[in-house]
Amino acid sequence: MGVLSGCSTAENAAPPRQATAPTSTQQARATGDLNLTEYERYRQSANNYGKSGLFFQSPSGMFHCAIFDQPMTNYEMPIQAACTGREAATPQGEDACAKREVGNSPIPAAGVGASGSLFLCVTEPVFYGKQDALVLPYGSTVIGNGISCTSSETDISCSDNFSGEYFSISRESTELSSTRATTAVPSVLGERPGTARNTLTAAGFQVKIVGGENRGKNGGQCMVATQQPAAGTNAPANSVVTLETEEIGAAAPC
């Protein structure tokens, strides 16, 4: 489960994925004939977090959703589309979002990308548009950037048209892809960055290293000082593990 407590960081631009027709999985999960919506009418150039894409809400106003032009990468896996709502059900096997006595309590959300689907607890409206998002009527599907999202009277479901990964979200139940597999993250604290990368890659994870990988300003060897997710955490296969390096003996970033 991922938690976001602040604004997203800037990311390297890449061409948006081409939209495709809904997969057979998405078609099968919808009821009745789908009205394939002219998706560009849902486009906003940027929300309050600088993310562009397609933004919509459910007819009840209970859920707000986004299909991003560029995936959000500050979670356990890249998220291409997500929906959030205060009354969303918690998926089986996940911990409910904890309520806070002070400050904003996290809001349940579900996201999907090429690597799988994910339950999130967000404290900022990152999946809202800058302006009021248009309603996606019941029985309609909006398509963009390789994602299809369908609004029905029972839930909103979003599917990655390339991988088949999906989620559905409602007050009654939230479902994540059955194909989502998790693996315990190995401990690489104190290891050299190259060794740590090899260990995590062999375990099925992607690796992002923040800091130097050889020697620091004082000549000391760079070593892994922190890792996120922490060692032992069950994280989705192919998700990103972020490592920060520190120079040995200098107690300073490498």
mmCIF file of C-alpha atoms in Angstrom:
data_model
loop_
_atom_site.group_PDB
_atom_site.id
_atom_site.type_symbol
_atom_site.label_atom_id
_atom_site.label_comp_id
_atom_site.label_asym_id
_atom_site.label_seq_id
_atom_site.Cartn_x
_atom_site.Cartn_y
_atom_site.Cartn_z
ATOM 1 C CA MET A 1 0.000 0.000 0.000
ATOM 2 C CA GLY A 2 1.382 3.383 -0.923
ATOM 3 C CA VAL A 3 0.955 6.707 0.907
ATOM 4 C CA LEU A 4 1.530 10.112 -0.645
ATOM 5 C CA SER A 5 1.860 13.047 1.722
ATOM 6 C CA GLY A 6 2.982 15.802 -0.637
ATOM 7 C CA CYS A 7 3.278 17.017 -4.202
ATOM 8 C CA SER A 8 4.683 14.832 -6.929
ATOM 9 C CA THR A 9 8.173 15.462 -8.225
ATOM 10 C CA ALA A 10 9.116 16.448 -11.754
ATOM 11 C CA GLU A 11 9.657 13.567 -14.113
ATOM 12 C CA ASN A 12 11.404 13.134 -17.441
ATOM 13 C CA ALA A 13 8.965 13.656 -20.256
ATOM 14 C CA ALA A 14 8.220 10.786 -22.602
ATOM 15 C CA PRO A 15 5.620 10.414 -25.336
ATOM 16 C CA PRO A 16 2.228 9.294 -23.976
ATOM 17 C CA ARG A 17 1.298 5.721 -24.779
ATOM 18 C CA GLN A 18 -1.066 5.360 -27.703
ATOM 19 C CA ALA A 19 -4.704 4.752 -26.856
ATOM 20 C CA THR A 20 -6.096 1.392 -27.835
ATOM 21 C CA ALA A 21 -9.481 -0.265 -27.757
ATOM 22 C CA PRO A 22 -10.604 -1.812 -24.449
ATOM 23 C CA THR A 23 -9.330 -5.312 -23.785
ATOM 24 C CA SER A 24 -11.629 -8.307 -23.666
ATOM 25 C CA THR A 25 -11.181 -8.243 -19.876
ATOM 26 C CA GLN A 26 -12.485 -4.685 -19.698
ATOM 27 C CA GLN A 27 -15.388 -5.478 -22.043
ATOM 28 C CA ALA A 28 -16.357 -8.498 -19.996
ATOM 29 C CA ARG A 29 -16.362 -6.537 -16.749
ATOM 30 C CA ALA A 30 -18.728 -3.867 -18.083
ATOM 31 C CA THR A 31 -22.463 -4.375 -18.307
ATOM 32 C CA GLY A 32 -24.429 -3.584 -21.447
ATOM 33 C CA ASP A 33 -23.192 -1.891 -24.592
ATOM 34 C CA LEU A 34 -20.375 0.571 -23.958
ATOM 35 C CA ASN A 35 -20.519 4.143 -25.134
ATOM 36 C CA LEU A 36 -16.894 4.835 -26.079
ATOM 37 C CA THR A 37 -16.624 8.472 -25.056
ATOM 38 C CA GLU A 38 -14.777 11.163 -27.011
ATOM 39 C CA TYR A 39 -12.012 11.189 -24.452
ATOM 40 C CA GLU A 40 -10.356 14.528 -25.302
ATOM 41 C CA ARG A 41 -13.248 16.426 -23.724
ATOM 42 C CA TYR A 42 -12.011 15.146 -20.358
ATOM 43 C CA ARG A 43 -8.492 16.503 -20.906
ATOM 44 C CA GLN A 44 -6.885 19.071 -18.588
ATOM 45 C CA SER A 45 -3.426 20.438 -19.337
ATOM 46 C CA ALA A 46 -2.359 20.286 -15.671
ATOM 47 C CA ASN A 47 -3.896 19.751 -12.258
ATOM 48 C CA ASN A 48 -2.640 21.425 -9.084
ATOM 49 C CA TYR A 49 0.306 19.018 -9.048
ATOM 50 C CA GLY A 50 1.406 19.693 -12.623
ATOM 51 C CA LYS A 51 0.025 16.416 -13.977
ATOM 52 C CA SER A 52 -1.766 16.446 -17.333
ATOM 53 C CA GLY A 53 -4.248 13.866 -18.539
ATOM 54 C CA LEU A 54 -7.909 12.935 -18.533
ATOM 55 C CA PHE A 55 -9.887 13.734 -15.372
ATOM 56 C CA PHE A 56 -13.463 12.656 -14.599
ATOM 57 C CA GLN A 57 -15.825 11.918 -11.745
ATOM 58 C CA SER A 58 -18.581 9.406 -11.127
ATOM 59 C CA PRO A 59 -22.209 10.528 -11.601
ATOM 60 C CA SER A 60 -22.665 10.382 -7.825
ATOM 61 C CA GLY A 61 -19.655 12.665 -7.305
ATOM 62 C CA MET A 62 -18.292 10.099 -4.868
ATOM 63 C CA PHE A 63 -15.222 9.155 -6.919
ATOM 64 C CA HIS A 64 -12.681 11.264 -8.794
ATOM 65 C CA CYS A 65 -10.345 9.683 -11.323
ATOM 66 C CA ALA A 66 -7.394 10.469 -13.574
ATOM 67 C CA ILE A 67 -5.678 8.876 -16.553
ATOM 68 C CA PHE A 68 -2.259 10.522 -16.641
ATOM 69 C CA ASP A 69 -0.211 11.347 -19.733
ATOM 70 C CA GLN A 70 2.902 10.350 -17.780
ATOM 71 C CA PRO A 71 2.822 7.734 -15.000
ATOM 72 C CA MET A 72 3.203 8.852 -11.390
ATOM 73 C CA THR A 73 6.399 7.211 -10.165
ATOM 74 C CA ASN A 74 6.445 8.116 -6.477
ATOM 75 C CA TYR A 75 4.554 4.987 -5.405
ATOM 76 C CA GLU A 76 5.573 1.332 -5.176
ATOM 77 C CA MET A 77 4.959 1.045 -8.922
ATOM 78 C CA PRO A 78 4.297 3.493 -11.777
ATOM 79 C CA ILE A 79 0.625 4.533 -11.766
ATOM 80 C CA GLN A 80 -0.991 5.437 -15.114
ATOM 81 C CA ALA A 81 -4.575 5.781 -13.831
ATOM 82 C CA ALA A 82 -6.251 6.027 -10.427
ATOM 83 C CA CYS A 83 -9.551 6.717 -8.681
ATOM 84 C CA THR A 84 -10.133 7.974 -5.152
ATOM 85 C CA GLY A 85 -13.113 8.424 -2.845
ATOM 86 C CA ARG A 86 -13.512 8.911 0.905
ATOM 87 C CA GLU A 87 -15.987 6.052 1.188
ATOM 88 C CA ALA A 88 -14.124 3.574 -1.003
ATOM 89 C CA ALA A 89 -13.956 0.036 0.352
ATOM 90 C CA THR A 90 -10.628 -1.448 1.387
ATOM 91 C CA PRO A 91 -9.527 -4.435 -0.758
ATOM 92 C CA GLN A 92 -9.241 -7.828 0.878
ATOM 93 C CA GLY A 93 -5.802 -8.302 2.411
ATOM 94 C CA GLU A 94 -5.011 -4.575 2.608
ATOM 95 C CA ASP A 95 -4.936 -2.317 5.677
ATOM 96 C CA ALA A 96 -7.584 0.402 5.831
ATOM 97 C CA CYS A 97 -6.396 3.994 5.636
ATOM 98 C CA ALA A 98 -5.765 5.233 9.180
ATOM 99 C CA LYS A 99 -7.752 8.224 10.418
ATOM 100 C CA ARG A 100 -5.845 11.111 11.968
ATOM 101 C CA GLU A 101 -6.956 13.242 14.897
ATOM 102 C CA VAL A 102 -4.963 16.196 13.532
ATOM 103 C CA GLY A 103 -4.612 17.127 9.867
ATOM 104 C CA ASN A 104 -6.062 15.498 6.779
ATOM 105 C CA SER A 105 -6.831 11.805 7.069
ATOM 106 C CA PRO A 106 -5.656 9.669 4.138
ATOM 107 C CA ILE A 107 -8.266 8.931 1.478
ATOM 108 C CA PRO A 108 -8.553 5.450 -0.076
ATOM 109 C CA ALA A 109 -7.601 5.139 -3.745
ATOM 110 C CA ALA A 110 -6.778 2.483 -6.309
ATOM 111 C CA GLY A 111 -4.266 2.799 -9.136
ATOM 112 C CA VAL A 112 -3.164 0.735 -12.113
ATOM 113 C CA GLY A 113 -0.221 0.646 -14.489
ATOM 114 C CA ALA A 114 1.642 -1.797 -16.671
ATOM 115 C CA SER A 115 3.169 -3.542 -13.621
ATOM 116 C CA GLY A 116 -0.070 -4.163 -11.726
ATOM 117 C CA SER A 117 -2.675 -2.504 -9.541
ATOM 118 C CA LEU A 118 -2.238 -0.944 -6.138
ATOM 119 C CA PHE A 119 -4.282 0.230 -3.142
ATOM 120 C CA LEU A 120 -3.254 3.689 -1.956
ATOM 121 C CA CYS A 121 -3.929 6.066 0.919
ATOM 122 C CA VAL A 122 -3.472 9.660 -0.266
ATOM 123 C CA THR A 123 -3.526 12.859 1.780
ATOM 124 C CA GLU A 124 -3.565 15.217 -1.207
ATOM 125 C CA PRO A 125 -6.123 15.408 -4.080
ATOM 126 C CA VAL A 126 -3.577 14.278 -6.662
ATOM 127 C CA PHE A 127 -6.212 12.467 -8.745
ATOM 128 C CA TYR A 128 -8.444 15.532 -9.064
ATOM 129 C CA GLY A 129 -8.374 17.936 -11.992
ATOM 130 C CA LYS A 130 -7.594 21.615 -11.521
ATOM 131 C CA GLN A 131 -11.132 22.437 -12.630
ATOM 132 C CA ASP A 132 -14.246 20.449 -11.788
ATOM 133 C CA ALA A 133 -13.962 17.255 -13.783
ATOM 134 C CA LEU A 134 -16.728 16.229 -16.174
ATOM 135 C CA VAL A 135 -18.975 13.327 -15.200
ATOM 136 C CA LEU A 136 -18.408 9.974 -16.898
ATOM 137 C CA PRO A 137 -21.992 8.684 -17.326
ATOM 138 C CA TYR A 138 -22.988 5.191 -16.300
ATOM 139 C CA GLY A 139 -22.328 2.725 -19.108
ATOM 140 C CA SER A 140 -19.611 4.891 -20.666
ATOM 141 C CA THR A 141 -15.911 4.256 -21.170
ATOM 142 C CA VAL A 142 -13.149 6.822 -21.539
ATOM 143 C CA ILE A 143 -9.925 5.714 -23.241
ATOM 144 C CA GLY A 144 -6.507 7.335 -23.169
ATOM 145 C CA ASN A 145 -2.801 6.506 -22.933
ATOM 146 C CA GLY A 146 -3.405 2.770 -23.059
ATOM 147 C CA ILE A 147 -5.996 2.832 -20.260
ATOM 148 C CA SER A 148 -9.754 2.201 -20.404
ATOM 149 C CA CYS A 149 -11.981 3.340 -17.521
ATOM 150 C CA THR A 150 -15.648 2.362 -17.349
ATOM 151 C CA SER A 151 -18.366 3.892 -15.179
ATOM 152 C CA SER A 152 -21.197 1.607 -14.104
ATOM 153 C CA GLU A 153 -23.914 1.798 -11.466
ATOM 154 C CA THR A 154 -21.946 -0.617 -9.289
ATOM 155 C CA ASP A 155 -18.337 0.647 -9.615
ATOM 156 C CA ILE A 156 -15.661 2.362 -11.670
ATOM 157 C CA SER A 157 -13.105 0.052 -13.244
ATOM 158 C CA CYS A 158 -9.858 0.939 -15.016
ATOM 159 C CA SER A 159 -7.774 -1.468 -17.074
ATOM 160 C CA ASP A 160 -4.326 -1.302 -18.659
ATOM 161 C CA ASN A 161 -4.979 -2.317 -22.265
ATOM 162 C CA PHE A 162 -1.472 -3.706 -22.727
ATOM 163 C CA SER A 163 -0.979 -5.809 -19.589
ATOM 164 C CA GLY A 164 -4.604 -6.546 -18.645
ATOM 165 C CA GLU A 165 -4.002 -5.287 -15.088
ATOM 166 C CA TYR A 166 -7.041 -3.541 -13.593
ATOM 167 C CA PHE A 167 -8.861 -2.301 -10.535
ATOM 168 C CA SER A 168 -12.501 -1.681 -9.664
ATOM 169 C CA ILE A 169 -13.570 0.644 -6.871
ATOM 170 C CA SER A 170 -16.854 1.311 -5.048
ATOM 171 C CA ARG A 171 -18.308 1.776 -1.576
ATOM 172 C CA GLU A 172 -19.099 -1.919 -1.326
ATOM 173 C CA SER A 173 -15.848 -3.433 -2.630
ATOM 174 C CA THR A 174 -12.515 -2.587 -4.208
ATOM 175 C CA GLU A 175 -10.820 -5.223 -6.329
ATOM 176 C CA LEU A 176 -7.239 -5.378 -7.596
ATOM 177 C CA SER A 177 -5.856 -7.541 -10.400
ATOM 178 C CA SER A 178 -5.685 -11.219 -9.500
ATOM 179 C CA THR A 179 -2.370 -11.360 -11.367
ATOM 180 C CA ARG A 180 -0.686 -8.953 -8.971
ATOM 181 C CA ALA A 181 2.213 -10.763 -7.308
ATOM 182 C CA THR A 182 4.335 -9.492 -4.429
ATOM 183 C CA THR A 183 7.872 -10.308 -3.337
ATOM 184 C CA ALA A 184 9.728 -9.537 -0.114
ATOM 185 C CA VAL A 185 12.250 -6.736 -0.690
ATOM 186 C CA PRO A 186 15.799 -7.911 0.160
ATOM 187 C CA SER A 187 17.939 -5.857 2.543
ATOM 188 C CA VAL A 188 20.750 -4.040 0.751
ATOM 189 C CA LEU A 189 21.686 -1.552 3.490
ATOM 190 C CA GLY A 190 25.437 -1.111 3.748
ATOM 191 C CA GLU A 191 26.092 -2.637 0.351
ATOM 192 C CA ARG A 192 27.851 -0.957 -2.551
ATOM 193 C CA PRO A 193 25.352 0.495 -5.041
ATOM 194 C CA GLY A 194 26.306 -1.884 -7.862
ATOM 195 C CA THR A 195 25.959 -4.941 -5.633
ATOM 196 C CA ALA A 196 22.649 -3.647 -4.264
ATOM 197 C CA ARG A 197 21.308 -3.082 -7.781
ATOM 198 C CA ASN A 198 22.240 -6.634 -8.813
ATOM 199 C CA THR A 199 20.584 -8.094 -5.695
ATOM 200 C CA LEU A 200 17.320 -6.197 -6.232
ATOM 201 C CA THR A 201 17.226 -6.803 -9.980
ATOM 202 C CA ALA A 202 17.678 -10.532 -9.402
ATOM 203 C CA ALA A 203 14.729 -10.393 -6.989
ATOM 204 C CA GLY A 204 12.520 -8.867 -9.705
ATOM 205 C CA PHE A 205 12.627 -5.165 -8.793
ATOM 206 C CA GLN A 206 13.579 -2.005 -10.616
ATOM 207 C CA VAL A 207 16.167 0.195 -8.887
ATOM 208 C CA LYS A 208 16.502 3.973 -8.542
ATOM 209 C CA ILE A 209 19.723 5.226 -6.920
ATOM 210 C CA VAL A 210 19.827 8.707 -5.409
ATOM 211 C CA GLY A 211 23.412 9.903 -4.934
ATOM 212 C CA GLY A 212 26.817 8.758 -6.123
ATOM 213 C CA GLU A 213 27.749 5.183 -6.886
ATOM 214 C CA ASN A 214 31.549 5.208 -6.631
ATOM 215 C CA ARG A 215 33.342 7.478 -4.134
ATOM 216 C CA GLY A 216 32.351 10.619 -2.254
ATOM 217 C CA LYS A 217 34.040 14.012 -2.076
ATOM 218 C CA ASN A 218 36.320 12.819 0.720
ATOM 219 C CA GLY A 219 37.387 9.693 -1.138
ATOM 220 C CA GLY A 220 35.256 7.284 0.850
ATOM 221 C CA GLN A 221 33.324 4.453 -0.779
ATOM 222 C CA CYS A 222 29.641 5.073 -1.504
ATOM 223 C CA MET A 223 27.315 2.665 0.314
ATOM 224 C CA VAL A 224 23.537 2.262 0.534
ATOM 225 C CA ALA A 225 22.274 4.249 3.547
ATOM 226 C CA THR A 226 18.487 3.943 3.102
ATOM 227 C CA GLN A 227 16.094 1.901 1.013
ATOM 228 C CA GLN A 228 12.403 2.391 0.288
ATOM 229 C CA PRO A 229 10.376 0.180 0.558
ATOM 230 C CA ALA A 230 12.131 -1.166 3.637
ATOM 231 C CA ALA A 231 13.676 -4.617 3.711
ATOM 232 C CA GLY A 232 11.105 -7.355 4.241
ATOM 233 C CA THR A 233 8.239 -5.325 2.768
ATOM 234 C CA ASN A 234 6.081 -7.286 0.324
ATOM 235 C CA ALA A 235 6.136 -5.161 -2.823
ATOM 236 C CA PRO A 236 4.727 -5.809 -6.316
ATOM 237 C CA ALA A 237 7.032 -7.503 -8.781
ATOM 238 C CA ASN A 238 8.780 -5.044 -11.110
ATOM 239 C CA SER A 239 8.099 -2.139 -8.735
ATOM 240 C CA VAL A 240 10.776 0.455 -7.940
ATOM 241 C CA VAL A 241 13.069 0.299 -4.911
ATOM 242 C CA THR A 242 14.741 3.648 -4.194
ATOM 243 C CA LEU A 243 18.215 3.641 -2.657
ATOM 244 C CA GLU A 244 20.047 6.614 -1.158
ATOM 245 C CA THR A 245 23.809 6.449 -0.876
ATOM 246 C CA GLU A 246 26.203 7.861 1.739
ATOM 247 C CA GLU A 247 29.968 8.158 1.892
ATOM 248 C CA ILE A 248 31.563 5.832 4.431
ATOM 249 C CA GLY A 249 33.137 7.725 7.316
ATOM 250 C CA ALA A 250 31.738 11.075 6.225
ATOM 251 C CA ALA A 251 28.091 10.722 7.268
ATOM 252 C CA ALA A 252 27.196 12.776 4.187
ATOM 253 C CA PRO A 253 25.456 12.064 0.896
ATOM 254 C CA CYS A 254 27.741 10.460 -1.616
#
